[in-house]
Amino acid sequence: MKWTDKQKQVIDTRDRNILVSAAAGSGKTAVLVERIISMITDESLGINVDELLVVTFTRAAAAEMKERLRERLEEMQKESNNENIVRQLALLNNATITTIDSFCAKIVKENFDKVDLDPGY
């Protein structure tokens, strides 16, 4: 795929959190998938997909991103049976690709005792 300069900048930026905001259909999901792929396949970084936090606004967008990641990794695995790709595919089910409200609920549920909250809130 041919990336614009701004898209390439998002894909290649490291050592910081980023926020991607653009109009519908502009390629946000494709860019973020490529960013994640480039990070988890660069073995010198030593990053696994389940160590990333990827937050979207809708459950549908989160599901789509996870599915696109799976498709891309499976495609890469067919091209070269790389051990790291196989590991990333296995870890993808545990990856935190979610909405902000689901992520916050997960944090509260995991730490209800620290915030003096009923675990069944």
Short mmCIF file of N, CA, C and O in Angstrom, two decimals:
data_model
loop_
_atom_site.label_atom_id
_atom_site.label_comp_id
_atom_site.label_asym_id
_atom_site.label_seq_id
_atom_site.Cartn_x
_atom_site.Cartn_y
_atom_site.Cartn_z
N MET A 1 0.85 -1.19 0.00
CA MET A 1 0.00 0.00 0.00
C MET A 1 0.89 1.24 0.00
O MET A 1 1.93 1.27 0.64
N LYS A 2 0.45 2.25 -0.68
CA LYS A 2 1.17 3.52 -0.75
C LYS A 2 0.66 4.42 0.38
O LYS A 2 -0.52 4.74 0.45
N TRP A 3 1.54 4.81 1.27
CA TRP A 3 1.18 5.65 2.41
C TRP A 3 1.50 7.10 2.14
O TRP A 3 2.51 7.41 1.51
N THR A 4 0.68 8.02 2.68
CA THR A 4 1.01 9.44 2.61
C THR A 4 2.13 9.72 3.61
O THR A 4 2.44 8.87 4.46
N ASP A 5 2.70 10.89 3.55
CA ASP A 5 3.76 11.25 4.49
C ASP A 5 3.26 11.21 5.93
O ASP A 5 3.95 10.72 6.83
N LYS A 6 2.05 11.71 6.18
CA LYS A 6 1.48 11.72 7.53
C LYS A 6 1.22 10.29 8.01
O LYS A 6 1.50 9.95 9.16
N GLN A 7 0.68 9.45 7.13
CA GLN A 7 0.44 8.06 7.50
C GLN A 7 1.74 7.35 7.82
O GLN A 7 1.84 6.63 8.81
N LYS A 8 2.76 7.56 7.01
CA LYS A 8 4.07 6.94 7.24
C LYS A 8 4.65 7.41 8.57
O LYS A 8 5.25 6.62 9.30
N GLN A 9 4.44 8.67 8.90
CA GLN A 9 4.93 9.21 10.17
C GLN A 9 4.26 8.49 11.35
O GLN A 9 4.93 8.13 12.32
N VAL A 10 2.96 8.25 11.26
CA VAL A 10 2.25 7.52 12.31
C VAL A 10 2.78 6.10 12.43
O VAL A 10 3.03 5.59 13.52
N ILE A 11 2.97 5.44 11.30
CA ILE A 11 3.45 4.06 11.29
C ILE A 11 4.83 3.96 11.92
O ILE A 11 5.12 3.03 12.69
N ASP A 12 5.70 4.92 11.63
CA ASP A 12 7.10 4.83 12.03
C ASP A 12 7.43 5.47 13.39
O ASP A 12 8.52 5.26 13.91
N THR A 13 6.53 6.23 13.98
CA THR A 13 6.80 6.88 15.26
C THR A 13 6.94 5.84 16.36
O THR A 13 6.12 4.93 16.47
N ARG A 14 7.96 5.97 17.18
CA ARG A 14 8.21 5.03 18.28
C ARG A 14 8.43 5.79 19.59
O ARG A 14 8.62 7.00 19.60
N ASP A 15 8.41 5.05 20.68
CA ASP A 15 8.72 5.57 22.02
C ASP A 15 7.77 6.66 22.50
O ASP A 15 8.15 7.52 23.27
N ARG A 16 6.52 6.62 22.02
CA ARG A 16 5.53 7.56 22.51
C ARG A 16 4.14 7.08 22.14
O ARG A 16 3.96 6.31 21.21
N ASN A 17 3.18 7.54 22.89
CA ASN A 17 1.79 7.26 22.57
C ASN A 17 1.38 8.18 21.44
O ASN A 17 1.90 9.29 21.30
N ILE A 18 0.41 7.73 20.65
CA ILE A 18 -0.08 8.60 19.58
C ILE A 18 -1.60 8.58 19.56
O ILE A 18 -2.23 7.64 20.04
N LEU A 19 -2.17 9.64 19.03
CA LEU A 19 -3.61 9.74 18.81
C LEU A 19 -3.79 9.96 17.31
O LEU A 19 -3.20 10.87 16.74
N VAL A 20 -4.59 9.11 16.70
CA VAL A 20 -4.88 9.25 15.28
C VAL A 20 -6.33 9.68 15.15
O VAL A 20 -7.23 8.97 15.59
N SER A 21 -6.52 10.84 14.55
CA SER A 21 -7.86 11.38 14.35
C SER A 21 -7.98 11.80 12.89
O SER A 21 -7.18 12.61 12.41
N ALA A 22 -8.96 11.25 12.20
CA ALA A 22 -9.17 11.59 10.80
C ALA A 22 -10.59 11.20 10.41
O ALA A 22 -11.28 10.48 11.14
N ALA A 23 -11.02 11.66 9.26
CA ALA A 23 -12.38 11.40 8.79
C ALA A 23 -12.60 9.92 8.51
O ALA A 23 -11.64 9.16 8.27
N ALA A 24 -13.86 9.52 8.52
CA ALA A 24 -14.23 8.14 8.19
C ALA A 24 -13.73 7.81 6.79
O ALA A 24 -13.79 8.64 5.87
N GLY A 25 -13.19 6.61 6.64
CA GLY A 25 -12.73 6.16 5.33
C GLY A 25 -11.37 6.68 4.92
O GLY A 25 -10.95 6.48 3.78
N SER A 26 -10.67 7.34 5.84
CA SER A 26 -9.38 7.93 5.49
C SER A 26 -8.21 6.97 5.64
O SER A 26 -7.08 7.31 5.32
N GLY A 27 -8.46 5.77 6.18
CA GLY A 27 -7.40 4.78 6.34
C GLY A 27 -6.82 4.67 7.73
O GLY A 27 -5.74 4.10 7.91
N LYS A 28 -7.52 5.19 8.74
CA LYS A 28 -7.01 5.13 10.12
C LYS A 28 -6.72 3.69 10.55
O LYS A 28 -5.66 3.41 11.08
N THR A 29 -7.69 2.81 10.33
CA THR A 29 -7.51 1.43 10.76
C THR A 29 -6.34 0.78 10.04
O THR A 29 -5.51 0.12 10.68
N ALA A 30 -6.24 0.99 8.75
CA ALA A 30 -5.12 0.41 7.97
C ALA A 30 -3.78 0.91 8.49
O ALA A 30 -2.82 0.14 8.63
N VAL A 31 -3.70 2.19 8.79
CA VAL A 31 -2.45 2.79 9.30
C VAL A 31 -2.11 2.21 10.67
O VAL A 31 -0.95 1.84 10.93
N LEU A 32 -3.10 2.12 11.54
CA LEU A 32 -2.83 1.59 12.88
C LEU A 32 -2.45 0.11 12.83
O LEU A 32 -1.57 -0.33 13.57
N VAL A 33 -3.11 -0.65 11.96
CA VAL A 33 -2.73 -2.05 11.80
C VAL A 33 -1.29 -2.15 11.33
O VAL A 33 -0.50 -2.93 11.88
N GLU A 34 -0.91 -1.33 10.37
CA GLU A 34 0.47 -1.36 9.87
C GLU A 34 1.46 -0.93 10.95
O GLU A 34 2.55 -1.48 11.07
N ARG A 35 1.07 0.05 11.77
CA ARG A 35 1.92 0.49 12.88
C ARG A 35 2.15 -0.66 13.86
O ARG A 35 3.27 -0.93 14.27
N ILE A 36 1.07 -1.35 14.22
CA ILE A 36 1.18 -2.47 15.15
C ILE A 36 2.03 -3.58 14.54
O ILE A 36 2.93 -4.11 15.20
N ILE A 37 1.77 -3.92 13.28
CA ILE A 37 2.54 -4.96 12.59
C ILE A 37 4.02 -4.60 12.58
O ILE A 37 4.88 -5.44 12.88
N SER A 38 4.33 -3.36 12.26
CA SER A 38 5.75 -2.96 12.20
C SER A 38 6.42 -3.04 13.56
O SER A 38 7.60 -3.37 13.66
N MET A 39 5.67 -2.77 14.62
CA MET A 39 6.24 -2.84 15.97
C MET A 39 6.45 -4.28 16.43
O MET A 39 7.49 -4.61 16.99
N ILE A 40 5.46 -5.14 16.21
CA ILE A 40 5.56 -6.50 16.74
C ILE A 40 6.41 -7.43 15.88
O ILE A 40 6.82 -8.48 16.35
N THR A 41 6.68 -7.02 14.65
CA THR A 41 7.54 -7.85 13.80
C THR A 41 8.99 -7.39 13.81
O THR A 41 9.85 -8.08 13.27
N ASP A 42 9.27 -6.26 14.43
CA ASP A 42 10.64 -5.79 14.58
C ASP A 42 11.21 -6.46 15.83
O ASP A 42 11.01 -5.99 16.95
N GLU A 43 11.88 -7.58 15.64
CA GLU A 43 12.34 -8.37 16.77
C GLU A 43 13.35 -7.63 17.64
O GLU A 43 13.52 -7.97 18.81
N SER A 44 13.99 -6.60 17.10
CA SER A 44 14.93 -5.82 17.92
C SER A 44 14.19 -5.01 18.99
O SER A 44 14.77 -4.66 20.01
N LEU A 45 12.90 -4.73 18.77
CA LEU A 45 12.11 -4.01 19.77
C LEU A 45 11.62 -4.95 20.87
O LEU A 45 11.40 -4.51 22.00
N GLY A 46 11.40 -6.21 20.54
CA GLY A 46 10.95 -7.18 21.53
C GLY A 46 9.55 -6.90 22.06
O GLY A 46 9.26 -7.17 23.22
N ILE A 47 8.67 -6.38 21.21
CA ILE A 47 7.31 -6.06 21.62
C ILE A 47 6.36 -7.14 21.13
O ILE A 47 6.40 -7.53 19.96
N ASN A 48 5.51 -7.61 22.02
CA ASN A 48 4.47 -8.57 21.65
C ASN A 48 3.13 -7.85 21.58
O ASN A 48 2.90 -6.87 22.29
N VAL A 49 2.25 -8.36 20.76
CA VAL A 49 0.95 -7.71 20.54
C VAL A 49 0.14 -7.61 21.82
O VAL A 49 -0.62 -6.65 22.00
N ASP A 50 0.31 -8.53 22.75
CA ASP A 50 -0.45 -8.48 23.99
C ASP A 50 0.13 -7.50 25.01
O ASP A 50 -0.38 -7.36 26.11
N GLU A 51 1.19 -6.79 24.64
CA GLU A 51 1.78 -5.76 25.51
C GLU A 51 1.33 -4.35 25.11
O GLU A 51 1.69 -3.38 25.77
N LEU A 52 0.56 -4.26 24.04
CA LEU A 52 0.09 -2.97 23.55
C LEU A 52 -1.31 -2.68 24.05
O LEU A 52 -2.10 -3.59 24.29
N LEU A 53 -1.62 -1.41 24.20
CA LEU A 53 -2.98 -0.97 24.49
C LEU A 53 -3.44 -0.19 23.26
O LEU A 53 -2.86 0.83 22.91
N VAL A 54 -4.48 -0.71 22.61
CA VAL A 54 -5.03 -0.07 21.42
C VAL A 54 -6.49 0.25 21.73
O VAL A 54 -7.28 -0.64 22.00
N VAL A 55 -6.81 1.54 21.73
CA VAL A 55 -8.14 1.99 22.10
C VAL A 55 -8.83 2.62 20.90
O VAL A 55 -8.26 3.47 20.21
N THR A 56 -10.08 2.18 20.67
CA THR A 56 -10.90 2.73 19.61
C THR A 56 -12.18 3.26 20.23
O THR A 56 -12.41 3.11 21.44
N PHE A 57 -13.04 3.86 19.42
CA PHE A 57 -14.26 4.44 19.95
C PHE A 57 -15.44 3.48 19.96
O PHE A 57 -16.37 3.66 20.74
N THR A 58 -15.42 2.48 19.10
CA THR A 58 -16.55 1.55 19.04
C THR A 58 -16.08 0.11 19.12
O THR A 58 -14.96 -0.21 18.74
N ARG A 59 -16.97 -0.75 19.60
CA ARG A 59 -16.65 -2.18 19.66
C ARG A 59 -16.44 -2.74 18.26
O ARG A 59 -15.59 -3.60 18.04
N ALA A 60 -17.22 -2.23 17.30
CA ALA A 60 -17.08 -2.70 15.92
C ALA A 60 -15.69 -2.35 15.38
O ALA A 60 -15.06 -3.17 14.71
N ALA A 61 -15.21 -1.17 15.68
CA ALA A 61 -13.87 -0.76 15.22
C ALA A 61 -12.79 -1.61 15.88
O ALA A 61 -11.81 -1.99 15.23
N ALA A 62 -12.96 -1.91 17.16
CA ALA A 62 -11.99 -2.75 17.86
C ALA A 62 -11.97 -4.16 17.26
O ALA A 62 -10.89 -4.72 17.02
N ALA A 63 -13.14 -4.70 17.00
CA ALA A 63 -13.23 -6.05 16.40
C ALA A 63 -12.62 -6.05 15.00
O ALA A 63 -11.90 -6.99 14.63
N GLU A 64 -12.90 -5.00 14.24
CA GLU A 64 -12.35 -4.91 12.88
C GLU A 64 -10.83 -4.83 12.92
O GLU A 64 -10.14 -5.47 12.13
N MET A 65 -10.30 -4.04 13.84
CA MET A 65 -8.85 -3.91 13.93
C MET A 65 -8.20 -5.25 14.29
O MET A 65 -7.19 -5.64 13.70
N LYS A 66 -8.78 -5.95 15.23
CA LYS A 66 -8.23 -7.25 15.64
C LYS A 66 -8.29 -8.24 14.47
O LYS A 66 -7.34 -8.97 14.23
N GLU A 67 -9.38 -8.21 13.73
CA GLU A 67 -9.52 -9.11 12.58
C GLU A 67 -8.53 -8.76 11.48
O GLU A 67 -7.92 -9.64 10.88
N ARG A 68 -8.34 -7.48 11.23
CA ARG A 68 -7.35 -7.07 10.21
C ARG A 68 -5.94 -7.46 10.63
O ARG A 68 -5.12 -7.85 9.79
N LEU A 69 -5.65 -7.34 11.91
CA LEU A 69 -4.34 -7.77 12.40
C LEU A 69 -4.16 -9.27 12.18
O LEU A 69 -3.11 -9.72 11.72
N ARG A 70 -5.19 -10.03 12.51
CA ARG A 70 -5.13 -11.48 12.33
C ARG A 70 -4.90 -11.82 10.85
O ARG A 70 -4.03 -12.63 10.52
N GLU A 71 -5.66 -11.19 9.97
CA GLU A 71 -5.52 -11.45 8.53
C GLU A 71 -4.12 -11.12 8.04
O GLU A 71 -3.52 -11.87 7.28
N ARG A 72 -3.60 -9.98 8.48
CA ARG A 72 -2.26 -9.54 8.05
C ARG A 72 -1.19 -10.51 8.57
O ARG A 72 -0.27 -10.87 7.84
N LEU A 73 -1.30 -10.92 9.83
CA LEU A 73 -0.33 -11.86 10.40
C LEU A 73 -0.42 -13.22 9.71
O LEU A 73 0.61 -13.84 9.43
N GLU A 74 -1.63 -13.68 9.42
CA GLU A 74 -1.78 -14.96 8.71
C GLU A 74 -1.19 -14.89 7.31
O GLU A 74 -0.55 -15.83 6.85
N GLU A 75 -1.37 -13.77 6.65
CA GLU A 75 -0.78 -13.55 5.33
C GLU A 75 0.75 -13.59 5.41
O GLU A 75 1.41 -14.23 4.60
N MET A 76 1.30 -12.94 6.43
CA MET A 76 2.75 -12.91 6.61
C MET A 76 3.27 -14.30 6.95
O MET A 76 4.36 -14.69 6.52
N GLN A 77 2.49 -15.06 7.73
CA GLN A 77 2.91 -16.41 8.12
C GLN A 77 3.01 -17.31 6.88
O GLN A 77 3.91 -18.14 6.79
N LYS A 78 2.09 -17.16 5.94
CA LYS A 78 2.11 -17.96 4.72
C LYS A 78 3.36 -17.66 3.89
O LYS A 78 3.91 -18.54 3.25
N GLU A 79 3.77 -16.38 3.88
CA GLU A 79 4.93 -15.96 3.10
C GLU A 79 6.23 -16.48 3.71
O GLU A 79 7.15 -16.84 2.99
N SER A 80 6.32 -16.45 5.02
CA SER A 80 7.51 -16.97 5.71
C SER A 80 7.07 -17.48 7.08
O SER A 80 6.50 -16.74 7.86
N ASN A 81 7.32 -18.71 7.35
CA ASN A 81 6.89 -19.32 8.59
C ASN A 81 7.79 -18.88 9.74
O ASN A 81 8.46 -19.68 10.39
N ASN A 82 7.77 -17.59 10.00
CA ASN A 82 8.60 -16.97 11.03
C ASN A 82 8.03 -17.27 12.42
O ASN A 82 6.84 -17.12 12.66
N GLU A 83 8.89 -17.70 13.33
CA GLU A 83 8.47 -18.05 14.70
C GLU A 83 7.81 -16.88 15.42
O GLU A 83 6.86 -17.05 16.17
N ASN A 84 8.32 -15.68 15.20
CA ASN A 84 7.75 -14.50 15.85
C ASN A 84 6.33 -14.25 15.36
O ASN A 84 5.46 -13.90 16.16
N ILE A 85 6.07 -14.43 14.09
CA ILE A 85 4.72 -14.24 13.55
C ILE A 85 3.77 -15.26 14.17
O ILE A 85 2.65 -14.91 14.56
N VAL A 86 4.21 -16.50 14.27
CA VAL A 86 3.39 -17.55 14.89
C VAL A 86 3.07 -17.16 16.33
O VAL A 86 1.93 -17.30 16.78
N ARG A 87 4.06 -16.65 17.06
CA ARG A 87 3.86 -16.23 18.46
C ARG A 87 2.86 -15.07 18.53
O ARG A 87 1.96 -15.06 19.38
N GLN A 88 2.99 -14.09 17.64
CA GLN A 88 2.09 -12.94 17.65
C GLN A 88 0.65 -13.37 17.37
O GLN A 88 -0.29 -12.86 17.99
N LEU A 89 0.49 -14.31 16.45
CA LEU A 89 -0.85 -14.84 16.18
C LEU A 89 -1.45 -15.50 17.42
O LEU A 89 -2.63 -15.32 17.73
N ALA A 90 -0.64 -16.26 18.13
CA ALA A 90 -1.10 -16.91 19.35
C ALA A 90 -1.45 -15.91 20.44
O ALA A 90 -2.40 -16.11 21.20
N LEU A 91 -0.71 -14.81 20.51
CA LEU A 91 -0.93 -13.80 21.54
C LEU A 91 -2.08 -12.84 21.21
O LEU A 91 -2.57 -12.13 22.09
N LEU A 92 -2.49 -12.82 19.95
CA LEU A 92 -3.49 -11.84 19.50
C LEU A 92 -4.80 -11.95 20.29
O LEU A 92 -5.45 -10.94 20.56
N ASN A 93 -5.19 -13.15 20.69
CA ASN A 93 -6.43 -13.31 21.46
C ASN A 93 -6.38 -12.59 22.80
O ASN A 93 -7.41 -12.24 23.35
N ASN A 94 -5.18 -12.38 23.33
CA ASN A 94 -5.02 -11.69 24.61
C ASN A 94 -4.69 -10.21 24.46
O ASN A 94 -4.48 -9.52 25.46
N ALA A 95 -4.63 -9.74 23.23
CA ALA A 95 -4.29 -8.33 22.99
C ALA A 95 -5.41 -7.42 23.49
O ALA A 95 -6.59 -7.74 23.36
N THR A 96 -5.03 -6.28 24.05
CA THR A 96 -6.00 -5.31 24.53
C THR A 96 -6.28 -4.32 23.41
O THR A 96 -5.62 -3.30 23.27
N ILE A 97 -7.26 -4.69 22.60
CA ILE A 97 -7.75 -3.84 21.52
C ILE A 97 -9.22 -3.65 21.83
O ILE A 97 -10.03 -4.56 21.67
N THR A 98 -9.55 -2.47 22.33
CA THR A 98 -10.85 -2.29 22.97
C THR A 98 -11.30 -0.84 22.90
O THR A 98 -10.59 0.02 22.40
N THR A 99 -12.47 -0.59 23.47
CA THR A 99 -12.96 0.78 23.60
C THR A 99 -12.46 1.35 24.93
O THR A 99 -12.09 0.59 25.83
N ILE A 100 -12.49 2.66 25.05
CA ILE A 100 -12.01 3.28 26.28
C ILE A 100 -12.88 2.88 27.46
O ILE A 100 -12.37 2.59 28.55
N ASP A 101 -14.19 2.78 27.27
CA ASP A 101 -15.06 2.40 28.39
C ASP A 101 -14.82 0.95 28.81
O ASP A 101 -14.81 0.64 30.00
N SER A 102 -14.60 0.06 27.86
CA SER A 102 -14.32 -1.34 28.20
C SER A 102 -12.98 -1.46 28.92
O SER A 102 -12.84 -2.23 29.86
N PHE A 103 -11.99 -0.68 28.47
CA PHE A 103 -10.69 -0.72 29.13
C PHE A 103 -10.80 -0.22 30.56
O PHE A 103 -10.27 -0.84 31.50
N CYS A 104 -11.51 0.88 30.76
CA CYS A 104 -11.67 1.43 32.12
C CYS A 104 -12.42 0.44 33.02
O CYS A 104 -12.04 0.25 34.18
N ALA A 105 -13.46 -0.19 32.49
CA ALA A 105 -14.21 -1.18 33.27
C ALA A 105 -13.31 -2.34 33.67
O ALA A 105 -13.39 -2.84 34.80
N LYS A 106 -12.46 -2.76 32.76
CA LYS A 106 -11.53 -3.86 33.06
C LYS A 106 -10.59 -3.47 34.21
O LYS A 106 -10.35 -4.26 35.13
N ILE A 107 -10.07 -2.26 34.17
CA ILE A 107 -9.16 -1.78 35.22
C ILE A 107 -9.89 -1.74 36.56
O ILE A 107 -9.35 -2.18 37.59
N VAL A 108 -11.10 -1.24 36.57
CA VAL A 108 -11.87 -1.17 37.82
C VAL A 108 -12.15 -2.57 38.35
O VAL A 108 -11.97 -2.85 39.54
N LYS A 109 -12.56 -3.49 37.48
CA LYS A 109 -12.87 -4.86 37.91
C LYS A 109 -11.63 -5.56 38.47
O LYS A 109 -11.72 -6.32 39.42
N GLU A 110 -10.48 -5.29 37.86
CA GLU A 110 -9.25 -5.93 38.33
C GLU A 110 -8.73 -5.30 39.62
O GLU A 110 -7.89 -5.89 40.30
N ASN A 111 -9.21 -4.11 39.96
CA ASN A 111 -8.68 -3.38 41.11
C ASN A 111 -9.78 -2.88 42.04
O ASN A 111 -9.56 -1.92 42.78
N PHE A 112 -10.94 -3.55 42.04
CA PHE A 112 -12.07 -3.10 42.85
C PHE A 112 -11.69 -2.95 44.32
O PHE A 112 -12.17 -2.06 45.00
N ASP A 113 -10.80 -3.82 44.80
CA ASP A 113 -10.42 -3.80 46.20
C ASP A 113 -9.59 -2.56 46.56
O ASP A 113 -9.63 -2.10 47.69
N LYS A 114 -8.91 -2.01 45.57
CA LYS A 114 -8.06 -0.83 45.82
C LYS A 114 -8.86 0.48 45.80
O LYS A 114 -8.39 1.49 46.29
N VAL A 115 -10.03 0.43 45.18
CA VAL A 115 -10.84 1.64 45.09
C VAL A 115 -12.11 1.56 45.94
O VAL A 115 -13.02 2.35 45.77
N ASP A 116 -12.13 0.56 46.84
CA ASP A 116 -13.24 0.38 47.77
C ASP A 116 -14.58 0.34 47.02
O ASP A 116 -15.49 1.11 47.29
N LEU A 117 -14.66 -0.61 46.09
CA LEU A 117 -15.85 -0.77 45.27
C LEU A 117 -16.36 -2.20 45.35
O LEU A 117 -15.56 -3.13 45.42
N ASP A 118 -17.64 -2.35 45.37
CA ASP A 118 -18.24 -3.69 45.35
C ASP A 118 -17.83 -4.37 44.05
O ASP A 118 -18.00 -3.79 42.97
N PRO A 119 -17.31 -5.60 44.11
CA PRO A 119 -16.84 -6.28 42.90
C PRO A 119 -17.96 -6.54 41.88
O PRO A 119 -17.69 -6.75 40.71
N GLY A 120 -19.21 -6.48 42.32
CA GLY A 120 -20.31 -6.70 41.39
C GLY A 120 -20.92 -5.40 40.87
O GLY A 120 -22.04 -5.41 40.39
N TYR A 121 -20.18 -4.32 40.99
CA TYR A 121 -20.73 -3.02 40.61
C TYR A 121 -21.40 -3.11 39.27
O TYR A 121 -22.25 -2.47 38.83
#
